Coordinates of C-alpha atoms in Angstrom, one line a residue:
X1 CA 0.0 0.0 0.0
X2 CA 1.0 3.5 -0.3
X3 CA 1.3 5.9 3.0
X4 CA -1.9 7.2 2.3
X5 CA -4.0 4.0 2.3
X6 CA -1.9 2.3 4.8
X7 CA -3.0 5.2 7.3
X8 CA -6.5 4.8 5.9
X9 CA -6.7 0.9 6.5
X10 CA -4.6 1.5 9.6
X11 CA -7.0 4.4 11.5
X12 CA -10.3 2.7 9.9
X13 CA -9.2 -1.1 11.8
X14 CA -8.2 0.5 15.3
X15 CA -10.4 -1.6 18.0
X16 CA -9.2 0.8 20.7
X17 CA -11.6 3.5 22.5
X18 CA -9.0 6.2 23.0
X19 CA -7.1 8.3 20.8
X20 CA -4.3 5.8 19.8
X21 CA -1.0 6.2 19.1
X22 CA 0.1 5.5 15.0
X23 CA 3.7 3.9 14.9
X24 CA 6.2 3.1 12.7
X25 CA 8.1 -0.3 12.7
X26 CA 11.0 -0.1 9.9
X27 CA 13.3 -3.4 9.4
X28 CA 16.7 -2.4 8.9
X29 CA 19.2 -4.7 6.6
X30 CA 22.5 -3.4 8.8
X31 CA 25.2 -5.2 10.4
X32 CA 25.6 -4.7 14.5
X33 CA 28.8 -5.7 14.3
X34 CA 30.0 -3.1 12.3
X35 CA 28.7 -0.4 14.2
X36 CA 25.7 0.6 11.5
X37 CA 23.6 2.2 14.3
X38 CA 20.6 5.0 13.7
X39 CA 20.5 7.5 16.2
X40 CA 18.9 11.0 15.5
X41 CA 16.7 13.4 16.7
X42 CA 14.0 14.4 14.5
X43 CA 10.8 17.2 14.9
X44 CA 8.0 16.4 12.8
X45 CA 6.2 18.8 11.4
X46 CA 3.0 18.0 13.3
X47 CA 4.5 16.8 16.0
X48 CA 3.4 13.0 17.8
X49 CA 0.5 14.4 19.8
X50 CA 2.6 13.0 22.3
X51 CA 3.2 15.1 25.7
X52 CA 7.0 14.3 27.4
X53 CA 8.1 15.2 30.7
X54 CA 11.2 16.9 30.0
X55 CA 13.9 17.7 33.1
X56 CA 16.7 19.7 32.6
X57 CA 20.6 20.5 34.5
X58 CA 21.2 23.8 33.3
X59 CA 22.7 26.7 35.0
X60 CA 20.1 29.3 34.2
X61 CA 16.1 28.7 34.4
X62 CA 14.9 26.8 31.3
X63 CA 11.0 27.9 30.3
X64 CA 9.0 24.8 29.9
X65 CA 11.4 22.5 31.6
X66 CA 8.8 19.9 33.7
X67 CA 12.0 19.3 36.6
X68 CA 14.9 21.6 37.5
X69 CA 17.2 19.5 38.9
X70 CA 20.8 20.8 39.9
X71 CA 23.8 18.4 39.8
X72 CA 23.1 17.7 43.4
X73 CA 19.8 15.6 42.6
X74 CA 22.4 13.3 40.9
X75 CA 22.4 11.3 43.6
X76 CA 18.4 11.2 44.1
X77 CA 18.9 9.1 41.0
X78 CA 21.1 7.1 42.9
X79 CA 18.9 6.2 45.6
X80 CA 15.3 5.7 43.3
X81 CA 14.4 9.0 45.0
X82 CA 13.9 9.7 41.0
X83 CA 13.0 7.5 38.9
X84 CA 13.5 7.7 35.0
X85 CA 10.3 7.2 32.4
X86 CA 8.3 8.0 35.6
X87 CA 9.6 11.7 36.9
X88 CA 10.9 12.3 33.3
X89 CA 11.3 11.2 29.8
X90 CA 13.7 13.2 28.6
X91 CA 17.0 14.7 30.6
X92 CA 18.3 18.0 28.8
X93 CA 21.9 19.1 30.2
X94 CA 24.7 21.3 29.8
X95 CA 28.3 19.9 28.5
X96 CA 29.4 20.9 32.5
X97 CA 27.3 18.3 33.9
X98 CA 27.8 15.5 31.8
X99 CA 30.3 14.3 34.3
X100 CA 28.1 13.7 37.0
X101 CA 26.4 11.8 35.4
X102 CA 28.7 9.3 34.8
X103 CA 28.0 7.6 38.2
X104 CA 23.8 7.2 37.3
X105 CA 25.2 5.9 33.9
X106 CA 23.4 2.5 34.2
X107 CA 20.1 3.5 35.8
X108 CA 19.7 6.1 32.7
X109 CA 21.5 4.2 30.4
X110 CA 18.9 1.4 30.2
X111 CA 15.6 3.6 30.5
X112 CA 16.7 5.5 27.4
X113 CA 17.5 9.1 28.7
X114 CA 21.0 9.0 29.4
X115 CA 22.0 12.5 27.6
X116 CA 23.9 12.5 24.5
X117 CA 25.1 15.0 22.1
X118 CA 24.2 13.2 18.5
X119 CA 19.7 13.3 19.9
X120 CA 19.9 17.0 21.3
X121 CA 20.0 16.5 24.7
X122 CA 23.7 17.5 25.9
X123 CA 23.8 21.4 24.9
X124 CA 25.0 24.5 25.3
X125 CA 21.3 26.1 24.1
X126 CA 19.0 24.1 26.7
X127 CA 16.1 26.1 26.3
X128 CA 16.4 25.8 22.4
X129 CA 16.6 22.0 23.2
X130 CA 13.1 22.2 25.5
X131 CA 11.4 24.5 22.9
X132 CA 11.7 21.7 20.1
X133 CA 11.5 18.5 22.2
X134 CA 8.0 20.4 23.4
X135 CA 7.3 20.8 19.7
X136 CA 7.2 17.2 19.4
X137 CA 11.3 16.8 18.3
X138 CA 11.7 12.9 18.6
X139 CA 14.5 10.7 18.9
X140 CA 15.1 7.7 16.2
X141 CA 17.0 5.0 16.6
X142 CA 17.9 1.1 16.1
X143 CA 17.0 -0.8 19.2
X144 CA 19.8 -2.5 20.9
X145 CA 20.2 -5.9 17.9
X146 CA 20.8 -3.0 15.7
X147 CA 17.8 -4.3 13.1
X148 CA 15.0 -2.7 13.7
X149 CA 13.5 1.0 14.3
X150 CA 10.5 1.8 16.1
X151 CA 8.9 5.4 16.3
X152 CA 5.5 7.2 15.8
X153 CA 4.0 9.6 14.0
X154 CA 0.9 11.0 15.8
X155 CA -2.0 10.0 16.5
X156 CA -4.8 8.5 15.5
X157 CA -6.7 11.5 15.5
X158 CA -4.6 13.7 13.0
X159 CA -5.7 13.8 9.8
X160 CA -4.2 11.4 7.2
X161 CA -2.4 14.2 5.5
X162 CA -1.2 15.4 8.5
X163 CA 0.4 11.9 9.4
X164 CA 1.9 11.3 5.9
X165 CA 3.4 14.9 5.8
X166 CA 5.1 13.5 9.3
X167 CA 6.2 9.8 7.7
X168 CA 7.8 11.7 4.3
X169 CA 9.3 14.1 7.3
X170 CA 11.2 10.6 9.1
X171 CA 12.0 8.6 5.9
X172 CA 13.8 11.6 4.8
X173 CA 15.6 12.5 7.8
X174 CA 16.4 8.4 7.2
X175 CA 18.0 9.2 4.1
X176 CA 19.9 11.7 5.4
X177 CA 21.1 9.9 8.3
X178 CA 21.6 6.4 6.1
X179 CA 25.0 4.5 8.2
X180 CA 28.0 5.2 6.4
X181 CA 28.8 1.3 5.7
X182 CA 25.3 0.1 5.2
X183 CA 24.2 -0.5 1.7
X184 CA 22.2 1.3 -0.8
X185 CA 18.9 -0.7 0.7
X186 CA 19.6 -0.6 4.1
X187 CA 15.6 -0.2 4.4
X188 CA 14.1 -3.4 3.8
X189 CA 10.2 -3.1 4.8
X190 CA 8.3 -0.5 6.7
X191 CA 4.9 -1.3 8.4
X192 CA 2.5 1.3 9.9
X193 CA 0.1 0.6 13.1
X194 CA -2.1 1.8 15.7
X195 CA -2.6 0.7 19.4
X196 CA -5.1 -2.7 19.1
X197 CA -4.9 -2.4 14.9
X198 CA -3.7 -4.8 12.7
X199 CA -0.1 -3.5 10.7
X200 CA 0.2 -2.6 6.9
X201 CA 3.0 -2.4 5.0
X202 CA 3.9 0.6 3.2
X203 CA 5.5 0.1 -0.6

């Protein structure tokens, strides 16, 4: 199917009563062992629909940061007093602070928001980095065996034009971000799907 009536067959089978969430599963032909990782931060130009709670380590106040935390609160993350994916989903810091961190490494680490320079989130420009992750700026990447990416688009209730305009937005950025050793198509099959729908695949 094309975008268009993937999304259509997609939003049309959706069994679920709330506004679900329309995802992207791509299938990636790259080698792990060669270092062939994806990992980019994208804003779509409708954004997800999705709302993240976004903390931030700066040393000035940050406008529309959820948590202000200081590099003292480091070791709250130590001791579960805050808890990644539940107080926050994303962790916005300066280049100062990245050293702190280094001792919370493997309780961010494995919940996805350890900072890192190549999605955004370790910058000089903080608040830049909180205005765009608010306007729905995304990060892509392969999941840890290196095959497979999985993001969304929106939601279920955007309109179909407004969801394609976001997919042509991510396979582009794809393009753009293509590993320097994978092969021409790297991209073997994309599917679209929606919270309790069946998957198309997109030719």
């Amino acid at each position: 199917m094309n975008i268009n009536d993937a999304l259509e067959f997609v939003k049309k089978n959706c069994k679920a009563k709330f506004d679900s969430t329309i995802e992207v599963h791509i299938n990636c032909n790259l080698n792990k062992d060669k270092q062939e990782a994806v990992r980019f931060s994208l804003t779509l130009p409708h954004g997800t629909g999705k709302s993240k709670k976004i903390a931030v380590i700066a040393s000035k106040k940050i406008v529309g940061a959820d948590l202000e935390l200081s590099d003292e609160d480091v070791g709250k993350l130590e001791k579960a007093q805050l808890k990644p994916k539940n107080d926050f989903d994303i962790l916005v810091v300066e280049p100062r602070y990245m050293s702190k961190l280094a001792k919370v490494a493997k309780i961010l680490g494995p919940a996805g928001v350890m900072p890192n320079p190549k999605n955004g989130t370790v910058t000089e420009d903080v608040q830049k980095a909180v205005d765009l992750f608010k306007k729905g700026r995304t990060e892509i990447r392969t999941e840890p065996n290196g095959t497979v990416i999985h993001t969304i688009i929106g939601k279920r209730s955007f309109t179909t034009l407004s969801l394609a305009e976001n997919y042509q937005e991510l396979m582009s950025a794809l393009a753009l971000n293509k590993p320097q050793k994978a092969e021409a198509g790297w991209i073997k099959d994309v599917f679209i799907s929606a919270t309790m729908s069946p998957s198309a695949k997109v030719s």
